[in-house]
mmCIF file with all atom_site columns, C-alpha atoms in Angstrom:
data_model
loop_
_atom_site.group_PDB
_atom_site.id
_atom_site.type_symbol
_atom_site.label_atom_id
_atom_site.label_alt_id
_atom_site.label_comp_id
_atom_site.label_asym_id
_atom_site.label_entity_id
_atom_site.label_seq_id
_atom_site.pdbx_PDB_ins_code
_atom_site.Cartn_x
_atom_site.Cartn_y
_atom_site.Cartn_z
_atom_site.occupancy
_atom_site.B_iso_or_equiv
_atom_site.pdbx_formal_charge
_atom_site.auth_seq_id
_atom_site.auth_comp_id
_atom_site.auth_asym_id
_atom_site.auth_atom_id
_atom_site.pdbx_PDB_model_num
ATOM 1   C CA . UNK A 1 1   ? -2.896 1.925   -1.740  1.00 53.00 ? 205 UNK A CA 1
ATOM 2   C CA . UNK A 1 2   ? -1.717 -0.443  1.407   1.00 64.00 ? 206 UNK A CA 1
ATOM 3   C CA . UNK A 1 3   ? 1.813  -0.594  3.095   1.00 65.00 ? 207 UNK A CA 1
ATOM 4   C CA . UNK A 1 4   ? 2.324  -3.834  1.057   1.00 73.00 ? 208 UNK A CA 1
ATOM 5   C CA . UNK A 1 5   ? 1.727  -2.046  -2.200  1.00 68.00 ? 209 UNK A CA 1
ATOM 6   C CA . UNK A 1 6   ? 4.315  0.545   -0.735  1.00 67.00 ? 210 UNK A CA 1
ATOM 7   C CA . UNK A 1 7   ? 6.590  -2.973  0.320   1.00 73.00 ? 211 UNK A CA 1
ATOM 8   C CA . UNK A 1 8   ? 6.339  -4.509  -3.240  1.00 75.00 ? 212 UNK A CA 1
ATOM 9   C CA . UNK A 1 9   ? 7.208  -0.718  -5.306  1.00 73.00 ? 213 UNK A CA 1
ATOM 10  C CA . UNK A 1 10  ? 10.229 -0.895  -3.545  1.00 75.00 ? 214 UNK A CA 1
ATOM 11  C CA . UNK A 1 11  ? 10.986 -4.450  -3.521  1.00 78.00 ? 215 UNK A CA 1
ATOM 12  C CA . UNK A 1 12  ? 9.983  -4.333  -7.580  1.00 77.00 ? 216 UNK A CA 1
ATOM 13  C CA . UNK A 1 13  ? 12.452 -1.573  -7.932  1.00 76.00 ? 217 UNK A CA 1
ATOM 14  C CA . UNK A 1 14  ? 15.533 -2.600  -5.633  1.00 80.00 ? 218 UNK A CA 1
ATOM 15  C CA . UNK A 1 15  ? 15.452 -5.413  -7.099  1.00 84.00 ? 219 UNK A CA 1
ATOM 16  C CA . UNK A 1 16  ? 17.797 -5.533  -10.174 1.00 84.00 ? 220 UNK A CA 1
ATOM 17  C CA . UNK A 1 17  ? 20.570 -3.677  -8.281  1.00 82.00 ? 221 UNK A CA 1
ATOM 18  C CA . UNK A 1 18  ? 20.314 -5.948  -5.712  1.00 85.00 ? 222 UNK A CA 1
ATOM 19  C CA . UNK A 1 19  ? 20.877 -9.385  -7.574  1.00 87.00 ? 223 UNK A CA 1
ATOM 20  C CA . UNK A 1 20  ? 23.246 -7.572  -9.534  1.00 87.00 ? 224 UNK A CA 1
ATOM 21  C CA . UNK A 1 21  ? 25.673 -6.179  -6.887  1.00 86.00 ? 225 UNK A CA 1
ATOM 22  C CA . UNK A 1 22  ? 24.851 -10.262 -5.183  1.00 87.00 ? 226 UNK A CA 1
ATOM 23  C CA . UNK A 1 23  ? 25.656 -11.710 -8.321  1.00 89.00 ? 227 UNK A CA 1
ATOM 24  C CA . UNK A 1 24  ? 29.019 -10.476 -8.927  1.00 88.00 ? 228 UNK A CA 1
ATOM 25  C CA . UNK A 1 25  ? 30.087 -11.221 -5.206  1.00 88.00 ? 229 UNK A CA 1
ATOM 26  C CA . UNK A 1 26  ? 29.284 -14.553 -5.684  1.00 88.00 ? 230 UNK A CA 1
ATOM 27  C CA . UNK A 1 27  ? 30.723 -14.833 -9.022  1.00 89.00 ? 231 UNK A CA 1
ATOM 28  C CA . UNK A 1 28  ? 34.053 -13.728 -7.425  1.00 88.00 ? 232 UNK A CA 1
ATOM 29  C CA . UNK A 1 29  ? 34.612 -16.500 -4.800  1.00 88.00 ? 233 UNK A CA 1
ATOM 30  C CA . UNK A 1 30  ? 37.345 -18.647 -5.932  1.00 88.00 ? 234 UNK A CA 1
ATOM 31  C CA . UNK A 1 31  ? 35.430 -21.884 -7.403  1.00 88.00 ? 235 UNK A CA 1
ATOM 32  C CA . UNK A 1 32  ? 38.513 -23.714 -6.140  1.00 91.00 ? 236 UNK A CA 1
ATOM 33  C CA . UNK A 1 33  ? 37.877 -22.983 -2.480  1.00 90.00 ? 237 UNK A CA 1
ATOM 34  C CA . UNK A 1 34  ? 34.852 -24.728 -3.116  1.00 90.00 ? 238 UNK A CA 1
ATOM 35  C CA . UNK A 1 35  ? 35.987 -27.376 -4.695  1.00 91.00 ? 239 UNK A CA 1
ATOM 36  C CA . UNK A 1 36  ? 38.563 -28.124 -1.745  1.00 93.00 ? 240 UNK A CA 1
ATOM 37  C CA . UNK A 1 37  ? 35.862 -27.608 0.747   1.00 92.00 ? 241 UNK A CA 1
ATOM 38  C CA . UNK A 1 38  ? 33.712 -30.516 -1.594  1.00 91.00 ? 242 UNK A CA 1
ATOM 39  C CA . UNK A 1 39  ? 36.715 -32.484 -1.382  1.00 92.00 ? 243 UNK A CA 1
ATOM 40  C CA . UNK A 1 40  ? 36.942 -32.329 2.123   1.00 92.00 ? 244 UNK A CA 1
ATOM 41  C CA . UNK A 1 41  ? 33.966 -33.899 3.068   1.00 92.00 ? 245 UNK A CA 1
ATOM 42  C CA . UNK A 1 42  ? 31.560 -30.477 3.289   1.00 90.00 ? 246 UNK A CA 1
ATOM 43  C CA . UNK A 1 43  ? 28.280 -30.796 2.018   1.00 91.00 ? 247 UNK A CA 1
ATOM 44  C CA . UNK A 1 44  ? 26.669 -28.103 -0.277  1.00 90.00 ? 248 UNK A CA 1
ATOM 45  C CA . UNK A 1 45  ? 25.073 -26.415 2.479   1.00 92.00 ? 249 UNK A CA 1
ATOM 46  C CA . UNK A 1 46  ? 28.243 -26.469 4.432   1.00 91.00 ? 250 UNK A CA 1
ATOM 47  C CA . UNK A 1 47  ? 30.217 -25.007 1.365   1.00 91.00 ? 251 UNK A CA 1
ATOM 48  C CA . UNK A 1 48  ? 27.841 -22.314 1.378   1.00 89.00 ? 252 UNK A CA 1
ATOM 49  C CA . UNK A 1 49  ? 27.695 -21.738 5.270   1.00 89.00 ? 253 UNK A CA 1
ATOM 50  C CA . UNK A 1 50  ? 31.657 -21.588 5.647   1.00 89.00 ? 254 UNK A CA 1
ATOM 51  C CA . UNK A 1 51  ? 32.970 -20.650 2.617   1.00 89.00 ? 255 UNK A CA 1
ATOM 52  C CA . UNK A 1 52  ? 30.714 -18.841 0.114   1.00 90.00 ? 256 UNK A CA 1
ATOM 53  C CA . UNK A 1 53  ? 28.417 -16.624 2.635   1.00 89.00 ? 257 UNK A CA 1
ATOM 54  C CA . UNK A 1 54  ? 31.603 -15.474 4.479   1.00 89.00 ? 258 UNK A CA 1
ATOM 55  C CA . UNK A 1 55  ? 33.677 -14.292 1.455   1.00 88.00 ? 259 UNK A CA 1
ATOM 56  C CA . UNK A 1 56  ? 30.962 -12.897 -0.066  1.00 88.00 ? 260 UNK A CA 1
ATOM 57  C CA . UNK A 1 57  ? 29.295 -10.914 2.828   1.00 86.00 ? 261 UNK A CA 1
ATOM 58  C CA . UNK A 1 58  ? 30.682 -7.489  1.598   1.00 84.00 ? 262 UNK A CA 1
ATOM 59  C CA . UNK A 1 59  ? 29.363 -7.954  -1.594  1.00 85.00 ? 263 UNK A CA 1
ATOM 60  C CA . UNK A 1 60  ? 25.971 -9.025  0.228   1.00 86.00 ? 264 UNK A CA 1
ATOM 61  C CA . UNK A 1 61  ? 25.678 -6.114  2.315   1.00 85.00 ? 265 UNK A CA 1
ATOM 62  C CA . UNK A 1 62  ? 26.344 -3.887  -0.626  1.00 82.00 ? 266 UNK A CA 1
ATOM 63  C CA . UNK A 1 63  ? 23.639 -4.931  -2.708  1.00 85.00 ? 267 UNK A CA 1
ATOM 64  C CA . UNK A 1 64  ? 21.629 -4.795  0.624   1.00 85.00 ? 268 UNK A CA 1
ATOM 65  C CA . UNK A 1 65  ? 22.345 -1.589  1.261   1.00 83.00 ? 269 UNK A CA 1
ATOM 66  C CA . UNK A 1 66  ? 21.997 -0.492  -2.019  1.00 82.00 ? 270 UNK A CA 1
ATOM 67  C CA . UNK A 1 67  ? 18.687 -1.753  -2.892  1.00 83.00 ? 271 UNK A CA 1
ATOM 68  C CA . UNK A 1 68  ? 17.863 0.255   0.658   1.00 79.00 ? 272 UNK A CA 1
ATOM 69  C CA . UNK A 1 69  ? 18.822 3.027   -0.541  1.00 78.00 ? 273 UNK A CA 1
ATOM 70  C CA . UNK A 1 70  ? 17.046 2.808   -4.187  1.00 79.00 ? 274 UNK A CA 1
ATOM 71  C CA . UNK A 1 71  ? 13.928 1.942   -2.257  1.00 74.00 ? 275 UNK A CA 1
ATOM 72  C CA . UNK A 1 72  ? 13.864 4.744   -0.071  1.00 70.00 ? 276 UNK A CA 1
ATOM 73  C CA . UNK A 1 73  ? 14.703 7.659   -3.043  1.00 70.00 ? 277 UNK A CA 1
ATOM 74  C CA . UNK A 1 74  ? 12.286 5.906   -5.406  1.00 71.00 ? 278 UNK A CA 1
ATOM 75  C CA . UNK A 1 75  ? 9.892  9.079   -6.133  1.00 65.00 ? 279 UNK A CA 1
ATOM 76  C CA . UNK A 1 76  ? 8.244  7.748   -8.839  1.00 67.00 ? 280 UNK A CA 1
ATOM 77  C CA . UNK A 1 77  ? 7.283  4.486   -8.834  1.00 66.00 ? 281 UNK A CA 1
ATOM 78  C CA . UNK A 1 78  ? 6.076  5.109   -5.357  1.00 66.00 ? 282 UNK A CA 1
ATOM 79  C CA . UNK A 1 79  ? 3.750  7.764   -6.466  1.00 67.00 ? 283 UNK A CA 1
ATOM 80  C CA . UNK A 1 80  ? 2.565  6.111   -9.327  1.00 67.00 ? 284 UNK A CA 1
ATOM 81  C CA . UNK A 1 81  ? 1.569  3.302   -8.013  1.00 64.00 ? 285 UNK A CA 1
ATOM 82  C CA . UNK A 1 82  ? 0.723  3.780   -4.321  1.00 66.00 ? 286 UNK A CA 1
ATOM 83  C CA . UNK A 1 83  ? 0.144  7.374   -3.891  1.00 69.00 ? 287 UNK A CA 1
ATOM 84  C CA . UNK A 1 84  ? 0.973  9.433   -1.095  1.00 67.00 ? 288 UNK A CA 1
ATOM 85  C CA . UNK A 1 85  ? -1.175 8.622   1.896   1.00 66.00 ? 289 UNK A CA 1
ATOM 86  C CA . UNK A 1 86  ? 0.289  9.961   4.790   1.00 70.00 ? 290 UNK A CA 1
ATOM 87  C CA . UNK A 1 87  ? 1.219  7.781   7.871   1.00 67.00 ? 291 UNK A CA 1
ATOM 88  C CA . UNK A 1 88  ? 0.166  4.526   5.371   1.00 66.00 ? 292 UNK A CA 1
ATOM 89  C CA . UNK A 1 89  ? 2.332  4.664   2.409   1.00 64.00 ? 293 UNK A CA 1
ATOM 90  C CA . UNK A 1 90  ? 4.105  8.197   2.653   1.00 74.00 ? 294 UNK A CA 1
ATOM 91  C CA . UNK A 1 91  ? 7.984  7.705   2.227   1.00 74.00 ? 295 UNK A CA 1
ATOM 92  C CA . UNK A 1 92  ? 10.981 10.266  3.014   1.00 75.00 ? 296 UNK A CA 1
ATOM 93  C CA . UNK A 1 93  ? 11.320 11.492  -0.652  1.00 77.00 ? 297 UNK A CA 1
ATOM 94  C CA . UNK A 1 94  ? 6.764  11.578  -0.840  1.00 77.00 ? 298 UNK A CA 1
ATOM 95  C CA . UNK A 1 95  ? 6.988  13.762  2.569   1.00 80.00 ? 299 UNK A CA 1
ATOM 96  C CA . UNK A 1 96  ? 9.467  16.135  1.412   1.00 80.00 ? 300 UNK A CA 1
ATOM 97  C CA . UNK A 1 97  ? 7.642  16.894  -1.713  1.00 81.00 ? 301 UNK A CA 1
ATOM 98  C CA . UNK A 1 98  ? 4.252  16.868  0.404   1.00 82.00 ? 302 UNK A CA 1
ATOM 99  C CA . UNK A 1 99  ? 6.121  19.479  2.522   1.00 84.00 ? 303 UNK A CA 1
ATOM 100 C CA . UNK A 1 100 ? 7.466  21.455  -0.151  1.00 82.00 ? 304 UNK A CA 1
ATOM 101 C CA . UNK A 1 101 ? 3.732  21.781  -1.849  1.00 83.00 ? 305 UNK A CA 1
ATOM 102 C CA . UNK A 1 102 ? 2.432  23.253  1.528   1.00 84.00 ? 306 UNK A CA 1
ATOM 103 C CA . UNK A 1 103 ? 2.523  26.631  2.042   1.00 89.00 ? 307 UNK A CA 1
ATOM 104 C CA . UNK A 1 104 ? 5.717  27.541  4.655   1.00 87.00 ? 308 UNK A CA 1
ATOM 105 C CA . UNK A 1 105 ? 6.971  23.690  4.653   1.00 84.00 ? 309 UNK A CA 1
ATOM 106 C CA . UNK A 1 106 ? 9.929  24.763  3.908   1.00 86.00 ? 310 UNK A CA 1
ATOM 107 C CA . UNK A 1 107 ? 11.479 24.292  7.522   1.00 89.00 ? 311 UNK A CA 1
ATOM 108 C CA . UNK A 1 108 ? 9.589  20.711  7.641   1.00 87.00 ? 312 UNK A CA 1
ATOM 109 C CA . UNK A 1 109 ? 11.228 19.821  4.127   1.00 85.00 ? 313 UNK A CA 1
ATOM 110 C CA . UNK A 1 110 ? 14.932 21.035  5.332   1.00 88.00 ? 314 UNK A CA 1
ATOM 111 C CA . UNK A 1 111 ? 14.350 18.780  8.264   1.00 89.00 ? 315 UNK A CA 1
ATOM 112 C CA . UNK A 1 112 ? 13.298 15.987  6.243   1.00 84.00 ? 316 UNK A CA 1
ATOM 113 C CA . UNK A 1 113 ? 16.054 16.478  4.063   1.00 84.00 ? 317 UNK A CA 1
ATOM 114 C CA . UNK A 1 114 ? 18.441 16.430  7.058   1.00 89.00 ? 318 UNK A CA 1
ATOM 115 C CA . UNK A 1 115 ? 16.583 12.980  8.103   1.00 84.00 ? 319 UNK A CA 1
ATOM 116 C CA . UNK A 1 116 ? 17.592 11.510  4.825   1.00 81.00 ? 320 UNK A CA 1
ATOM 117 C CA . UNK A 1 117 ? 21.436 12.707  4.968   1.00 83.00 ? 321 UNK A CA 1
ATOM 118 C CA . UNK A 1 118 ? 21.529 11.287  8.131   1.00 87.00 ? 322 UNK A CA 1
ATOM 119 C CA . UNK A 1 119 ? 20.038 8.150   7.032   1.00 82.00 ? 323 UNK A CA 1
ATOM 120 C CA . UNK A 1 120 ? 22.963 8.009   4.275   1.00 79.00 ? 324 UNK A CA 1
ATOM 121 C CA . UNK A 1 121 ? 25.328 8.383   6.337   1.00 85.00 ? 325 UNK A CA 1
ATOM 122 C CA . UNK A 1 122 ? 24.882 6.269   8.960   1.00 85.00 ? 326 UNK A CA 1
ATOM 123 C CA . UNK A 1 123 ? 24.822 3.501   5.676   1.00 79.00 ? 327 UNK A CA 1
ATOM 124 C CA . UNK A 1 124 ? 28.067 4.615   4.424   1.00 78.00 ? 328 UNK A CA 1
ATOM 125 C CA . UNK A 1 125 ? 29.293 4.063   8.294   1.00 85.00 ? 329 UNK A CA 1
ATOM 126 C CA . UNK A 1 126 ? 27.630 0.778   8.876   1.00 83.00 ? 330 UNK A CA 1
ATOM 127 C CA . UNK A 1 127 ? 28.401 -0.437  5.430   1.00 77.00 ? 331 UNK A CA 1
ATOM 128 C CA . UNK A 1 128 ? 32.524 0.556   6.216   1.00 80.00 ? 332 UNK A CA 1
ATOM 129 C CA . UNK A 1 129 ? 32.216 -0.785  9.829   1.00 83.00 ? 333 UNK A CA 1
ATOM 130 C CA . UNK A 1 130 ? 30.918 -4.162  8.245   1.00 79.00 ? 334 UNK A CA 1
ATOM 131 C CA . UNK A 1 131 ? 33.476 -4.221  5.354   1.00 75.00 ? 335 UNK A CA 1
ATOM 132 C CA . UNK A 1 132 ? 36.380 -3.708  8.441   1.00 80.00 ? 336 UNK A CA 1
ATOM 133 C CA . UNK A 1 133 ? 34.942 -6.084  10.423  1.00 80.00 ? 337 UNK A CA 1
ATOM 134 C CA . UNK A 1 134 ? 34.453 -8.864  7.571   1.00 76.00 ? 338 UNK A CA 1
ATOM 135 C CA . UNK A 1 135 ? 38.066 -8.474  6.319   1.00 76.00 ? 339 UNK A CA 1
ATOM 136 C CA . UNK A 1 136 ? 39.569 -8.744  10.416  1.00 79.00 ? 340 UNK A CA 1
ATOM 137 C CA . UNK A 1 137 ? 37.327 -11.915 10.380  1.00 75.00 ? 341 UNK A CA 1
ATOM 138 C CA . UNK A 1 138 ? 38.412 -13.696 7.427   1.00 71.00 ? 342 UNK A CA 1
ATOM 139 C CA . UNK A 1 139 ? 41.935 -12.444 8.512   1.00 72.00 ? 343 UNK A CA 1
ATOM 140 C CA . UNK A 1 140 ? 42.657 -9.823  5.680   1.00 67.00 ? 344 UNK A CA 1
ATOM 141 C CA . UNK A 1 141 ? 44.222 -6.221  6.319   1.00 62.00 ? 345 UNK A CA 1
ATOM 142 C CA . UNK A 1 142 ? 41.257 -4.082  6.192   1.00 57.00 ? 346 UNK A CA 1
ATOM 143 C CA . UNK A 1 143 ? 41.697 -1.567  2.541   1.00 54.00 ? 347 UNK A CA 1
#
């Protein structure tokens, strides 16, 4: 019941949205922009420095911030297998329900609660501010 037992849950249970969300944003760079980049001269890692990465850095940060997200409202597998120890392994979702259990925690639960919309919103800023950005950069109109 350590931090990195609390690190691995969430890792262990991102996961598979993660690579999935990665996946398909580098299955959607053109193969030919590669190819011309190849043909060009570019090495591998140079392919994947200035062509891949860039075109598929929304698709990146969304699996980032997804997996984020499915970390931090993972009730379950949290308190299965790392318990609820607070100040060690206690996460958002653990200390609301610790809060809701005590006797007048409502207020601290509502607050908590408030903490987490917060949270999700500033992601669902961040994530559009990135997406703008990315598409100025590689010289798109932003959608």
């Amino acid at each position: 019941f350590t931090f990195r037992g609390a690190v691995l849950v969430a890792v262990v249970m991102a996961l598979p949205l993660m690579v999935r969300a990665i996946r398909q944003a580098l299955e959607a760079v053109d193969g030919g922009l590669e190819q011309a980049a190849r043909t060009l001269g570019a090495g591998r890692r140079d392919v994947y420095a200035s062509v891949v990465v860039p075109l598929a850095a929304p698709g990146l940060l969304s699996g980032a911030v997804l997996g984020f997200a499915a970390s931090l409202g993972e009730f379950g597998a949290t308190i299965t297998f790392v318990s609820n120890v607070p100040g060690e392994t206690q996460t958002l979702p653990l200390a609301i329900y610790a809060a809701l259990q005590t006797p007048g925690g409502e207020a601290v639960a509502a607050r908590l609660v408030a903490c987490a919309m917060a949270l999700a919103v500033a992601a669902l800023v961040l994530a559009q501010w990135s997406h703008t950005r990315m598409q100025r950069w590689l010289g798109r109109s932003p959608a």
